[in-house]
């Protein structure tokens, strides 16, 4: 019987699949670091109190990218170019989720609306990241190679999610509630489709590397399709609810170093 732990053990035990896995993860984290760094630099004057928290978010993402590169280095493996179909962050941008990169490359200050859109999009994608890292910690928190890495990243993702909840609730009280509700719903519905498509692409590539038989690949694809069906039917709603987190001001200090 297939299990998440068994699949990830296969991926971790093979150099080529491990190389692709870490390269995909590092690429996404580096992109997130760049995006948050640019947003922090362009925050409008009336919202400058958010800039240090956004910068901290970006610094955490950069740190995660370095962690995945360090994992590759420990195995004596270089990073590889990732297939476009596995590039989650690029596909999100292409679907109009988040802030366009051409806007972030300019030196024109963002608007309050832009920041609300950014935080709403982040609340959705950080939910996905936090869920994935929680699963990896549950299965591999004690793994000699990746255990420490997944625990560090998981703790950061929990902080990022708490920060999104708290700041969006604050902005809703300031009159942005309607925009937040709309963007959360649009982002979540698009994200579950993109996550499905990326999952298909990643599993297809892993299957070719690891030589999975057709029945196994078909079963995995059916599982991905089933998860998408559940998320499309209502599971996406977990990505749009807002509640005050237990940990307040989760990004209120400098980024923590990775003891890795």
Coordinates of N, CA and C in Angstrom, one line a residue:
X1 N 0.9 -1.2 0.0 CA 0.0 0.0 0.0 C 0.9 1.2 0.0
X2 N 0.5 2.2 -0.8 CA 1.3 3.4 -0.9 C 1.1 4.3 0.3
X3 N 2.2 5.0 0.7 CA 2.0 5.9 1.8 C 2.9 7.1 1.5
X4 N 2.6 8.3 2.1 CA 3.4 9.5 2.0 C 4.9 9.2 2.4
X5 N 5.0 8.6 3.6 CA 6.3 8.3 4.1 C 7.1 7.4 3.1
X6 N 6.5 6.4 2.6 CA 7.2 5.5 1.7 C 7.6 6.2 0.4
X7 N 6.7 7.0 -0.1 CA 7.1 7.8 -1.3 C 8.3 8.7 -1.1
X8 N 8.2 9.4 0.0 CA 9.3 10.4 0.3 C 10.6 9.6 0.6
X9 N 10.5 8.5 1.2 CA 11.7 7.7 1.4 C 12.4 7.3 0.1
X10 N 11.5 6.9 -0.9 CA 12.1 6.6 -2.2 C 12.8 7.8 -2.8
X11 N 12.2 8.9 -2.7 CA 12.7 10.1 -3.3 C 14.0 10.5 -2.6
X12 N 14.1 10.4 -1.2 CA 15.3 10.8 -0.5 C 16.4 9.8 -0.7
X13 N 16.1 8.5 -1.0 CA 17.2 7.5 -1.1 C 17.9 7.5 -2.4
X14 N 17.3 8.2 -3.4 CA 17.8 8.2 -4.8 C 18.4 9.6 -5.0
X15 N 19.7 9.6 -5.5 CA 20.4 10.9 -5.7 C 19.7 11.8 -6.7
X16 N 19.2 11.2 -7.8 CA 18.7 12.1 -8.8 C 17.3 12.6 -8.4
X17 N 16.5 11.8 -7.8 CA 15.2 12.3 -7.3 C 15.3 13.3 -6.1
X18 N 16.3 13.0 -5.3 CA 16.6 14.0 -4.2 C 17.1 15.3 -4.7
X19 N 17.9 15.2 -5.7 CA 18.5 16.4 -6.4 C 17.3 17.3 -6.9
X20 N 16.4 16.6 -7.6 CA 15.3 17.4 -8.2 C 14.4 17.9 -7.1
X21 N 14.1 17.1 -6.1 CA 13.2 17.6 -5.0 C 13.8 18.8 -4.3
X22 N 15.1 18.8 -4.0 CA 15.7 20.0 -3.3 C 15.8 21.1 -4.2
X23 N 16.1 20.9 -5.5 CA 16.2 22.0 -6.4 C 14.8 22.7 -6.6
X24 N 13.7 22.0 -6.7 CA 12.4 22.6 -6.8 C 12.1 23.4 -5.6
X25 N 12.4 22.8 -4.4 CA 12.1 23.5 -3.1 C 13.0 24.8 -3.0
X26 N 14.3 24.7 -3.3 CA 15.2 25.8 -3.2 C 14.8 26.9 -4.2
X27 N 14.3 26.6 -5.4 CA 13.9 27.6 -6.4 C 12.7 28.3 -5.9
X28 N 11.7 27.6 -5.3 CA 10.5 28.3 -4.8 C 10.8 29.2 -3.6
X29 N 11.7 28.8 -2.7 CA 12.0 29.6 -1.6 C 12.8 30.8 -2.0
X30 N 13.7 30.7 -3.0 CA 14.5 31.8 -3.4 C 13.6 32.9 -4.1
X31 N 12.6 32.4 -4.9 CA 11.6 33.3 -5.5 C 10.8 34.0 -4.4
X32 N 10.4 33.3 -3.4 CA 9.6 33.9 -2.3 C 10.5 35.0 -1.6
X33 N 11.8 34.7 -1.4 CA 12.6 35.6 -0.8 C 12.8 36.9 -1.6
X34 N 12.9 36.8 -2.9 CA 13.0 38.0 -3.7 C 11.7 38.8 -3.7
X35 N 10.6 38.1 -3.8 CA 9.3 38.8 -3.8 C 9.1 39.6 -2.6
X36 N 9.3 38.9 -1.4 CA 9.1 39.6 -0.2 C 10.1 40.8 0.0
X37 N 11.4 40.6 -0.4 CA 12.3 41.6 -0.3 C 11.9 42.9 -1.1
X38 N 11.4 42.7 -2.3 CA 11.0 43.8 -3.2 C 9.8 44.5 -2.6
X39 N 8.8 43.7 -2.1 CA 7.6 44.2 -1.5 C 8.0 45.1 -0.2
X40 N 8.9 44.6 0.6 CA 9.3 45.3 1.8 C 9.9 46.7 1.4
X41 N 10.7 46.7 0.2 CA 11.3 47.9 -0.2 C 10.3 48.9 -0.8
X42 N 9.1 48.4 -1.3 CA 8.2 49.3 -2.0 C 6.9 49.5 -1.2
X43 N 6.9 49.1 0.1 CA 5.7 49.3 0.9 C 5.3 50.9 0.9
X44 N 4.1 51.2 0.8 CA 3.7 52.7 0.8 C 4.0 53.3 2.2
X45 N 4.2 54.6 2.2 CA 4.6 55.3 3.4 C 3.7 55.0 4.5
X46 N 2.4 55.0 4.3 CA 1.4 54.8 5.4 C 1.4 53.4 6.0
X47 N 2.2 52.5 5.4 CA 2.2 51.1 5.9 C 3.6 50.7 6.2
X48 N 4.5 51.6 6.4 CA 5.9 51.3 6.6 C 6.2 50.4 7.8
X49 N 5.2 50.4 8.8 CA 5.4 49.6 9.9 C 5.4 48.1 9.6
X50 N 4.9 47.8 8.4 CA 4.9 46.4 7.9 C 6.2 46.0 7.3
X51 N 7.0 46.9 6.8 CA 8.2 46.6 6.0 C 9.1 45.7 6.8
X52 N 9.4 45.9 8.1 CA 10.4 44.9 8.7 C 9.8 43.5 8.8
X53 N 8.5 43.4 8.9 CA 8.0 42.0 9.0 C 8.0 41.3 7.6
X54 N 7.7 42.1 6.6 CA 7.8 41.6 5.2 C 9.3 41.2 4.9
X55 N 10.2 42.1 5.3 CA 11.6 41.8 5.1 C 12.0 40.5 5.8
X56 N 11.5 40.3 7.1 CA 11.8 39.1 7.9 C 11.3 37.9 7.1
X57 N 10.1 38.0 6.6 CA 9.5 36.9 5.8 C 10.4 36.5 4.7
X58 N 10.9 37.5 3.9 CA 11.8 37.3 2.8 C 13.1 36.7 3.3
X59 N 13.6 37.1 4.4 CA 14.9 36.6 4.9 C 14.7 35.1 5.3
X60 N 13.6 34.8 5.9 CA 13.3 33.4 6.2 C 13.3 32.5 4.9
X61 N 12.6 33.0 3.9 CA 12.5 32.3 2.6 C 13.9 32.1 2.0
X62 N 14.7 33.1 2.1 CA 16.1 33.0 1.6 C 16.9 31.9 2.4
X63 N 16.6 31.9 3.7 CA 17.3 30.9 4.6 C 16.9 29.5 4.2
X64 N 15.6 29.3 3.9 CA 15.1 28.0 3.5 C 15.8 27.5 2.2
X65 N 15.9 28.5 1.3 CA 16.6 28.1 0.0 C 18.1 27.7 0.3
X66 N 18.7 28.4 1.2 CA 20.1 28.0 1.6 C 20.1 26.6 2.2
X67 N 19.1 26.3 3.0 CA 19.0 25.0 3.7 C 18.9 23.9 2.6
X68 N 18.1 24.1 1.6 CA 18.0 23.0 0.6 C 19.2 22.9 -0.2
X69 N 19.9 24.0 -0.5 CA 21.2 23.9 -1.1 C 22.2 23.2 -0.3
X70 N 22.2 23.4 1.0 CA 23.1 22.7 2.0 C 22.8 21.2 2.0
X71 N 21.6 20.8 1.9 CA 21.2 19.4 1.8 C 21.8 18.8 0.6
X72 N 21.7 19.5 -0.5 CA 22.4 19.0 -1.8 C 23.9 18.8 -1.6
X73 N 24.5 19.9 -1.0 CA 25.9 19.9 -0.9 C 26.4 18.7 0.0
X74 N 25.6 18.4 1.0 CA 26.0 17.2 1.9 C 26.0 15.9 1.1
X75 N 25.2 15.8 0.1 CA 25.1 14.6 -0.7 C 26.1 14.7 -1.9
X76 N 26.8 15.8 -2.0 CA 27.7 16.0 -3.1 C 27.0 16.2 -4.4
X77 N 25.9 16.9 -4.4 CA 25.0 17.1 -5.6 C 24.9 18.6 -5.9
X78 N 25.0 19.0 -7.1 CA 24.7 20.4 -7.5 C 23.2 20.5 -7.7
X79 N 22.7 21.7 -7.6 CA 21.3 22.0 -8.0 C 21.1 21.8 -9.5
X80 N 19.9 21.5 -9.9 CA 19.6 21.3 -11.3 C 18.4 22.3 -11.7
X81 N 18.4 22.5 -13.0 CA 17.3 23.3 -13.5 C 16.0 22.6 -13.3
X82 N 14.9 23.3 -13.0 CA 13.7 22.6 -12.7 C 12.7 22.7 -13.9
X83 N 11.9 21.7 -14.2 CA 11.0 21.8 -15.3 C 10.0 22.9 -15.0
X84 N 9.6 23.7 -16.0 CA 8.6 24.7 -15.8 C 7.3 24.3 -15.2
X85 N 6.9 23.1 -15.6 CA 5.6 22.6 -15.0 C 5.7 22.3 -13.5
X86 N 6.9 22.3 -12.9 CA 7.0 22.0 -11.5 C 7.2 23.3 -10.7
X87 N 7.2 24.5 -11.5 CA 7.5 25.8 -10.8 C 6.3 26.4 -10.3
X88 N 6.0 26.1 -9.0 CA 4.7 26.5 -8.4 C 4.6 28.0 -8.4
X89 N 5.7 28.7 -8.0 CA 5.6 30.2 -7.8 C 5.4 30.9 -9.2
X90 N 6.1 30.4 -10.2 CA 5.9 30.9 -11.6 C 4.5 30.7 -12.1
X91 N 4.0 29.5 -11.8 CA 2.6 29.3 -12.3 C 1.6 30.1 -11.6
X92 N 1.8 30.4 -10.3 CA 0.9 31.3 -9.6 C 0.9 32.6 -10.2
X93 N 2.1 33.1 -10.5 CA 2.2 34.5 -11.1 C 1.5 34.5 -12.4
X94 N 1.7 33.5 -13.2 CA 1.1 33.4 -14.6 C -0.4 33.4 -14.5
X95 N -1.0 32.9 -13.4 CA -2.4 32.9 -13.2 C -2.9 34.2 -12.5
X96 N -2.0 35.1 -12.3 CA -2.4 36.4 -11.8 C -2.6 36.4 -10.3
X97 N -2.0 35.4 -9.6 CA -2.1 35.3 -8.1 C -0.9 36.0 -7.5
X98 N -1.2 37.0 -6.6 CA -0.2 37.8 -6.0 C 0.1 39.0 -6.9
X99 N 1.3 39.6 -6.6 CA 1.7 40.9 -7.3 C 2.5 40.5 -8.5
X100 N 2.2 41.1 -9.7 CA 3.0 40.9 -10.9 C 4.5 41.2 -10.7
X101 N 5.4 40.4 -11.2 CA 6.8 40.6 -11.0 C 7.3 41.9 -11.7
X102 N 6.6 42.2 -12.9 CA 7.0 43.5 -13.5 C 6.8 44.7 -12.6
X103 N 5.7 44.6 -11.8 CA 5.5 45.7 -10.8 C 6.6 45.7 -9.8
X104 N 7.0 44.6 -9.3 CA 8.0 44.5 -8.2 C 9.4 44.9 -8.7
X105 N 9.6 44.8 -10.0 CA 10.9 45.2 -10.5 C 11.1 46.7 -10.7
X106 N 10.0 47.4 -10.7 CA 10.0 48.9 -10.7 C 10.4 49.5 -9.3
X107 N 10.7 50.7 -9.3 CA 11.0 51.4 -8.0 C 9.8 52.3 -7.6
X108 N 8.6 52.0 -8.1 CA 7.4 52.8 -7.8 C 6.8 52.2 -6.5
X109 N 6.5 53.0 -5.5 CA 5.9 52.5 -4.3 C 4.6 51.7 -4.6
X110 N 4.3 50.7 -3.9 CA 3.1 50.0 -4.0 C 1.9 50.8 -3.4
X111 N 0.7 50.3 -3.6 CA -0.4 50.9 -3.0 C -0.9 50.1 -1.8
X112 N -1.8 50.6 -1.0 CA -2.3 49.9 0.1 C -3.0 48.6 -0.4
X113 N -3.7 48.8 -1.5 CA -4.4 47.7 -2.2 C -3.5 46.6 -2.5
X114 N -2.3 47.0 -3.1 CA -1.3 46.0 -3.4 C -0.8 45.2 -2.2
X115 N -0.6 45.8 -1.1 CA -0.2 45.1 0.1 C -1.3 44.2 0.6
X116 N -2.5 44.6 0.5 CA -3.6 43.7 0.9 C -3.7 42.5 0.1
X117 N -3.5 42.7 -1.2 CA -3.5 41.5 -2.2 C -2.3 40.6 -1.8
X118 N -1.1 41.2 -1.6 CA 0.0 40.4 -1.2 C -0.2 39.5 0.0
X119 N -0.7 40.1 1.1 CA -1.0 39.4 2.3 C -2.1 38.3 2.2
X120 N -3.1 38.7 1.4 CA -4.2 37.7 1.2 C -3.6 36.5 0.4
X121 N -2.8 36.7 -0.6 CA -2.2 35.6 -1.4 C -1.3 34.8 -0.5
X122 N -0.5 35.5 0.3 CA 0.4 34.8 1.2 C -0.3 33.9 2.2
X123 N -1.5 34.4 2.7 CA -2.2 33.6 3.7 C -2.6 32.2 3.1
X124 N -2.9 32.2 1.8 CA -3.3 31.0 1.1 C -2.0 30.1 0.9
X125 N -1.0 30.7 0.3 CA 0.2 29.8 0.0 C 0.9 29.4 1.3
X126 N 0.9 30.2 2.3 CA 1.6 29.8 3.6 C 0.8 28.7 4.3
X127 N -0.5 28.6 4.0 CA -1.3 27.5 4.5 C -0.8 26.2 3.9
X128 N -0.6 26.2 2.6 CA -0.1 25.1 1.9 C 1.3 24.7 2.4
X129 N 2.2 25.7 2.6 CA 3.5 25.4 3.0 C 3.5 24.8 4.4
X130 N 2.7 25.4 5.3 CA 2.6 25.0 6.7 C 2.1 23.5 6.8
X131 N 1.1 23.2 6.0 CA 0.5 21.9 5.9 C 1.6 20.9 5.5
X132 N 2.3 21.2 4.4 CA 3.3 20.3 3.8 C 4.4 20.0 4.8
X133 N 4.9 21.1 5.5 CA 6.0 20.9 6.4 C 5.6 20.2 7.7
X134 N 4.3 20.4 8.1 CA 3.8 19.6 9.2 C 3.8 18.1 8.9
X135 N 3.4 17.8 7.7 CA 3.4 16.4 7.3 C 4.9 15.9 7.2
X136 N 5.8 16.6 6.7 CA 7.2 16.2 6.6 C 7.8 16.0 8.0
X137 N 7.5 16.9 8.9 CA 8.0 16.8 10.3 C 7.5 15.5 10.9
X138 N 6.2 15.2 10.7 CA 5.6 14.1 11.3 C 6.3 12.8 10.8
X139 N 6.7 12.7 9.5 CA 7.3 11.5 9.0 C 8.8 11.5 9.1
X140 N 9.4 12.7 9.0 CA 10.9 12.7 8.9 C 11.6 13.7 9.9
X141 N 10.9 14.0 11.0 CA 11.5 14.9 11.9 C 12.7 14.3 12.6
X142 N 12.8 13.0 12.6 CA 14.0 12.4 13.2 C 15.0 11.8 12.2
X143 N 14.8 12.2 10.9 CA 15.6 11.7 9.8 C 17.0 12.3 9.9
X144 N 18.1 11.5 9.8 CA 19.4 12.0 10.0 C 19.9 13.1 9.0
X145 N 19.3 13.1 7.8 CA 19.7 14.0 6.8 C 18.8 15.3 6.8
X146 N 17.5 15.0 6.8 CA 16.6 16.2 6.6 C 15.8 16.5 7.8
X147 N 15.9 15.8 8.9 CA 15.1 16.1 10.1 C 15.2 17.5 10.6
X148 N 16.4 17.9 10.9 CA 16.6 19.2 11.4 C 16.1 20.3 10.5
X149 N 16.3 20.1 9.2 CA 15.9 21.1 8.1 C 14.4 21.3 8.1
X150 N 13.7 20.1 8.1 CA 12.2 20.3 8.0 C 11.6 20.9 9.3
X151 N 12.3 20.6 10.5 CA 11.7 21.2 11.7 C 12.0 22.8 11.7
X152 N 13.2 23.2 11.2 CA 13.4 24.6 11.2 C 12.5 25.3 10.2
X153 N 12.3 24.8 9.0 CA 11.4 25.4 8.0 C 10.0 25.3 8.5
X154 N 9.5 24.3 9.1 CA 8.1 24.2 9.6 C 7.8 25.2 10.6
X155 N 8.8 25.5 11.6 CA 8.5 26.5 12.6 C 8.4 27.9 11.9
X156 N 9.2 28.1 10.9 CA 9.1 29.4 10.2 C 7.8 29.6 9.5
X157 N 7.4 28.5 8.8 CA 6.1 28.6 8.1 C 4.9 28.8 9.0
X158 N 5.0 28.2 10.2 CA 3.9 28.5 11.2 C 3.9 30.0 11.6
X159 N 5.1 30.5 11.7 CA 5.2 32.0 12.0 C 4.6 32.8 10.9
X160 N 5.0 32.4 9.6 CA 4.5 33.2 8.5 C 2.9 33.2 8.4
X161 N 2.4 32.0 8.7 CA 0.9 31.9 8.6 C 0.3 32.7 9.7
X162 N 0.9 32.7 10.9 CA 0.3 33.5 12.0 C 0.4 34.9 11.7
X163 N 1.5 35.4 11.1 CA 1.6 36.8 10.7 C 0.5 37.2 9.7
X164 N 0.3 36.3 8.7 CA -0.7 36.7 7.7 C -2.1 36.8 8.4
X165 N -2.5 35.9 9.3 CA -3.8 36.0 9.9 C -3.9 37.3 10.7
X166 N -2.9 37.6 11.5 CA -2.9 38.8 12.4 C -3.0 40.1 11.6
X167 N -2.2 40.2 10.5 CA -2.2 41.4 9.8 C -3.4 41.6 8.9
X168 N -3.9 40.5 8.4 CA -5.2 40.6 7.6 C -6.4 41.0 8.5
X169 N -6.4 40.4 9.7 CA -7.5 40.8 10.6 C -7.4 42.3 10.9
X170 N -6.2 42.8 11.1 CA -6.0 44.2 11.4 C -6.4 45.1 10.2
X171 N -6.0 44.7 9.0 CA -6.4 45.4 7.8 C -7.9 45.4 7.6
X172 N -8.5 44.2 7.9 CA -10.0 44.2 7.8 C -10.7 45.2 8.7
X173 N -10.2 45.3 9.9 CA -10.7 46.3 10.8 C -10.6 47.8 10.3
X174 N -9.5 48.0 9.4 CA -9.3 49.3 8.8 C -10.1 49.5 7.6
X175 N -11.0 48.6 7.2 CA -11.8 48.8 6.1 C -11.5 48.0 4.8
X176 N -10.6 47.1 4.9 CA -10.2 46.3 3.7 C -10.9 44.9 3.6
X177 N -11.8 44.7 4.5 CA -12.4 43.4 4.6 C -13.0 42.8 3.3
X178 N -13.7 43.6 2.5 CA -14.3 43.2 1.3 C -13.2 42.7 0.3
X179 N -12.1 43.5 0.1 CA -11.0 43.1 -0.8 C -10.4 41.8 -0.3
X180 N -10.1 41.7 1.0 CA -9.5 40.6 1.6 C -10.3 39.3 1.3
X181 N -11.6 39.4 1.5 CA -12.5 38.3 1.3 C -12.4 37.8 -0.2
X182 N -12.5 38.8 -1.1 CA -12.5 38.5 -2.5 C -11.1 37.8 -2.9
X183 N -10.0 38.4 -2.5 CA -8.7 37.9 -3.0 C -8.4 36.6 -2.4
X184 N -8.8 36.4 -1.1 CA -8.6 35.1 -0.5 C -9.3 34.0 -1.3
X185 N -10.6 34.2 -1.6 CA -11.3 33.2 -2.4 C -10.8 33.0 -3.7
X186 N -10.4 34.0 -4.5 CA -9.8 33.9 -5.8 C -8.5 33.1 -5.7
X187 N -7.7 33.5 -4.8 CA -6.4 32.9 -4.7 C -6.5 31.4 -4.3
X188 N -7.4 31.1 -3.4 CA -7.5 29.7 -2.9 C -8.0 28.8 -4.0
X189 N -9.0 29.3 -4.8 CA -9.5 28.4 -5.9 C -8.5 28.2 -7.0
X190 N -7.7 29.2 -7.3 CA -6.6 29.1 -8.3 C -5.5 28.2 -7.7
X191 N -5.2 28.4 -6.4 CA -4.0 27.6 -5.9 C -4.3 26.1 -5.9
X192 N -5.5 25.7 -5.6 CA -5.7 24.2 -5.5 C -5.5 23.6 -6.9
X193 N -5.9 24.3 -7.9 CA -5.7 23.8 -9.3 C -4.2 23.8 -9.6
X194 N -3.5 24.8 -9.3 CA -2.1 24.9 -9.6 C -1.3 23.8 -8.8
X195 N -1.7 23.6 -7.5 CA -1.0 22.6 -6.7 C -1.3 21.2 -7.3
X196 N -2.5 21.0 -7.8 CA -2.8 19.7 -8.5 C -1.9 19.5 -9.7
X197 N -1.8 20.6 -10.5 CA -1.0 20.4 -11.8 C 0.5 20.2 -11.5
X198 N 1.0 21.0 -10.5 CA 2.4 20.8 -10.1 C 2.6 19.5 -9.5
X199 N 1.7 19.0 -8.7 CA 1.9 17.6 -8.1 C 1.9 16.6 -9.2
X200 N 1.0 16.7 -10.2 CA 1.1 15.8 -11.4 C 2.5 15.8 -12.0
X201 N 3.0 17.0 -12.3 CA 4.3 17.2 -13.0 C 5.4 16.6 -12.1
X202 N 5.4 16.9 -10.8 CA 6.5 16.4 -10.0 C 6.5 14.8 -9.9
X203 N 5.3 14.3 -9.7 CA 5.2 12.8 -9.6 C 5.5 12.1 -10.9
X204 N 5.2 12.8 -12.0 CA 5.5 12.2 -13.3 C 7.0 12.2 -13.5
X205 N 7.7 13.2 -13.1 CA 9.2 13.3 -13.2 C 9.8 12.3 -12.3
X206 N 9.3 12.2 -11.0 CA 9.9 11.3 -10.1 C 9.6 9.9 -10.5
X207 N 8.5 9.6 -11.1 CA 8.2 8.2 -11.6 C 9.2 7.8 -12.6
X208 N 9.5 8.7 -13.5 CA 10.5 8.4 -14.6 C 11.9 8.1 -14.0
X209 N 12.3 9.0 -13.0 CA 13.6 8.8 -12.4 C 13.7 7.5 -11.6
X210 N 12.6 7.2 -10.9 CA 12.6 6.0 -10.0 C 12.1 4.7 -10.7
X211 N 11.6 4.8 -11.9 CA 11.2 3.7 -12.6 C 9.9 3.1 -12.1
X212 N 9.0 3.9 -11.6 CA 7.7 3.4 -11.1 C 6.9 2.7 -12.2
X213 N 6.4 1.5 -11.9 CA 5.5 0.9 -12.9 C 4.2 1.7 -13.1
X214 N 3.6 1.4 -14.3 CA 2.4 2.2 -14.6 C 1.3 2.1 -13.6
X215 N 1.0 1.0 -13.0 CA -0.1 0.9 -12.0 C 0.2 1.8 -10.8
X216 N 1.5 1.9 -10.4 CA 1.8 2.7 -9.3 C 1.6 4.2 -9.6
X217 N 2.1 4.6 -10.8 CA 2.0 6.0 -11.2 C 0.5 6.3 -11.4
X218 N -0.3 5.4 -11.9 CA -1.7 5.7 -12.1 C -2.4 5.8 -10.7
X219 N -2.0 5.0 -9.8 CA -2.6 5.1 -8.4 C -2.2 6.5 -7.8
X220 N -1.0 6.9 -8.0 CA -0.6 8.2 -7.4 C -1.3 9.4 -8.1
X221 N -1.5 9.3 -9.4 CA -2.3 10.3 -10.1 C -3.7 10.3 -9.6
X222 N -4.3 9.2 -9.4 CA -5.6 9.1 -8.9 C -5.7 9.7 -7.5
X223 N -4.7 9.5 -6.7 CA -4.7 10.1 -5.3 C -4.6 11.7 -5.4
X224 N -3.8 12.2 -6.3 CA -3.7 13.6 -6.5 C -5.0 14.2 -7.0
X225 N -5.6 13.5 -7.9 CA -6.9 14.0 -8.4 C -8.0 13.9 -7.4
X226 N -7.9 12.9 -6.5 CA -8.9 12.8 -5.4 C -8.7 13.9 -4.4
X227 N -7.5 14.3 -4.1 CA -7.2 15.4 -3.2 C -7.7 16.7 -3.8
X228 N -7.5 16.9 -5.1 CA -8.0 18.1 -5.7 C -9.5 18.1 -5.7
X229 N -10.2 17.0 -5.9 CA -11.6 16.9 -5.8 C -12.1 17.4 -4.5
X230 N -11.5 16.9 -3.4 CA -11.9 17.3 -2.0 C -11.6 18.7 -1.8
X231 N -10.5 19.2 -2.3 CA -10.2 20.7 -2.0 C -11.2 21.5 -2.8
X232 N -11.5 21.1 -4.1 CA -12.3 21.9 -4.9 C -13.8 21.9 -4.3
X233 N -14.1 20.8 -3.7 CA -15.5 20.7 -3.2 C -15.7 21.5 -1.9
X234 N -14.6 21.9 -1.3 CA -14.8 22.7 0.0 C -13.5 22.7 0.8
X235 N -12.5 21.9 0.6 CA -11.3 21.9 1.3 C -10.5 23.2 1.2
X236 N -10.8 23.9 0.1 CA -10.1 25.2 0.0 C -10.5 26.2 1.0
X237 N -11.6 26.0 1.7 CA -12.1 27.0 2.7 C -11.1 27.1 3.9
X238 N -10.3 26.1 4.1 CA -9.4 26.2 5.2 C -8.3 27.2 5.0
X239 N -8.2 27.6 3.7 CA -7.2 28.6 3.3 C -7.7 30.0 3.4
X240 N -9.0 30.2 3.6 CA -9.5 31.6 3.5 C -10.1 32.0 4.9
X241 N -10.2 31.2 5.8 CA -10.7 31.6 7.2 C -9.6 32.4 7.9
X242 N -10.0 33.3 8.7 CA -9.1 34.1 9.5 C -9.4 34.0 11.0
X243 N -8.4 33.8 11.8 CA -8.6 33.8 13.2 C -7.3 34.3 13.9
X244 N -7.5 35.0 15.0 CA -6.3 35.5 15.7 C -5.4 34.4 16.2
X245 N -4.1 34.4 15.8 CA -3.2 33.3 16.2 C -2.8 33.4 17.7
X246 N -2.5 32.3 18.2 CA -2.0 32.2 19.6 C -0.7 33.0 19.7
X247 N 0.2 32.9 18.7 CA 1.4 33.7 18.8 C 1.2 35.0 18.0
X248 N 1.3 36.1 18.8 CA 1.1 37.4 18.2 C 2.5 38.0 17.8
X249 N 2.5 38.8 16.8 CA 3.7 39.5 16.3 C 4.8 38.5 16.0
X250 N 4.4 37.4 15.2 CA 5.3 36.3 15.0 C 6.5 36.7 14.1
X251 N 6.4 37.8 13.4 CA 7.6 38.2 12.6 C 8.1 39.5 13.1
X252 N 8.0 39.8 14.4 CA 8.3 41.1 15.0 C 9.8 41.2 15.3
X253 N 10.6 40.3 14.9 CA 12.1 40.4 15.2 C 12.9 40.1 14.0
X254 N 14.2 40.0 14.2 CA 15.1 39.6 13.1 C 14.9 38.2 12.7
X255 N 15.3 37.8 11.5 CA 15.2 36.4 11.1 C 16.2 35.6 12.0
X256 N 15.8 34.4 12.3 CA 16.6 33.5 13.1 C 17.6 32.8 12.2
X257 N 18.8 32.6 12.7 CA 19.8 31.8 12.0 C 19.4 30.4 12.0
X258 N 19.8 29.7 11.0 CA 19.6 28.2 10.9 C 20.7 27.5 11.5
X259 N 20.5 26.8 12.6 CA 21.5 26.0 13.3 C 21.5 24.7 12.5
X260 N 22.1 24.7 11.4 CA 22.0 23.5 10.5 C 23.3 23.1 9.9

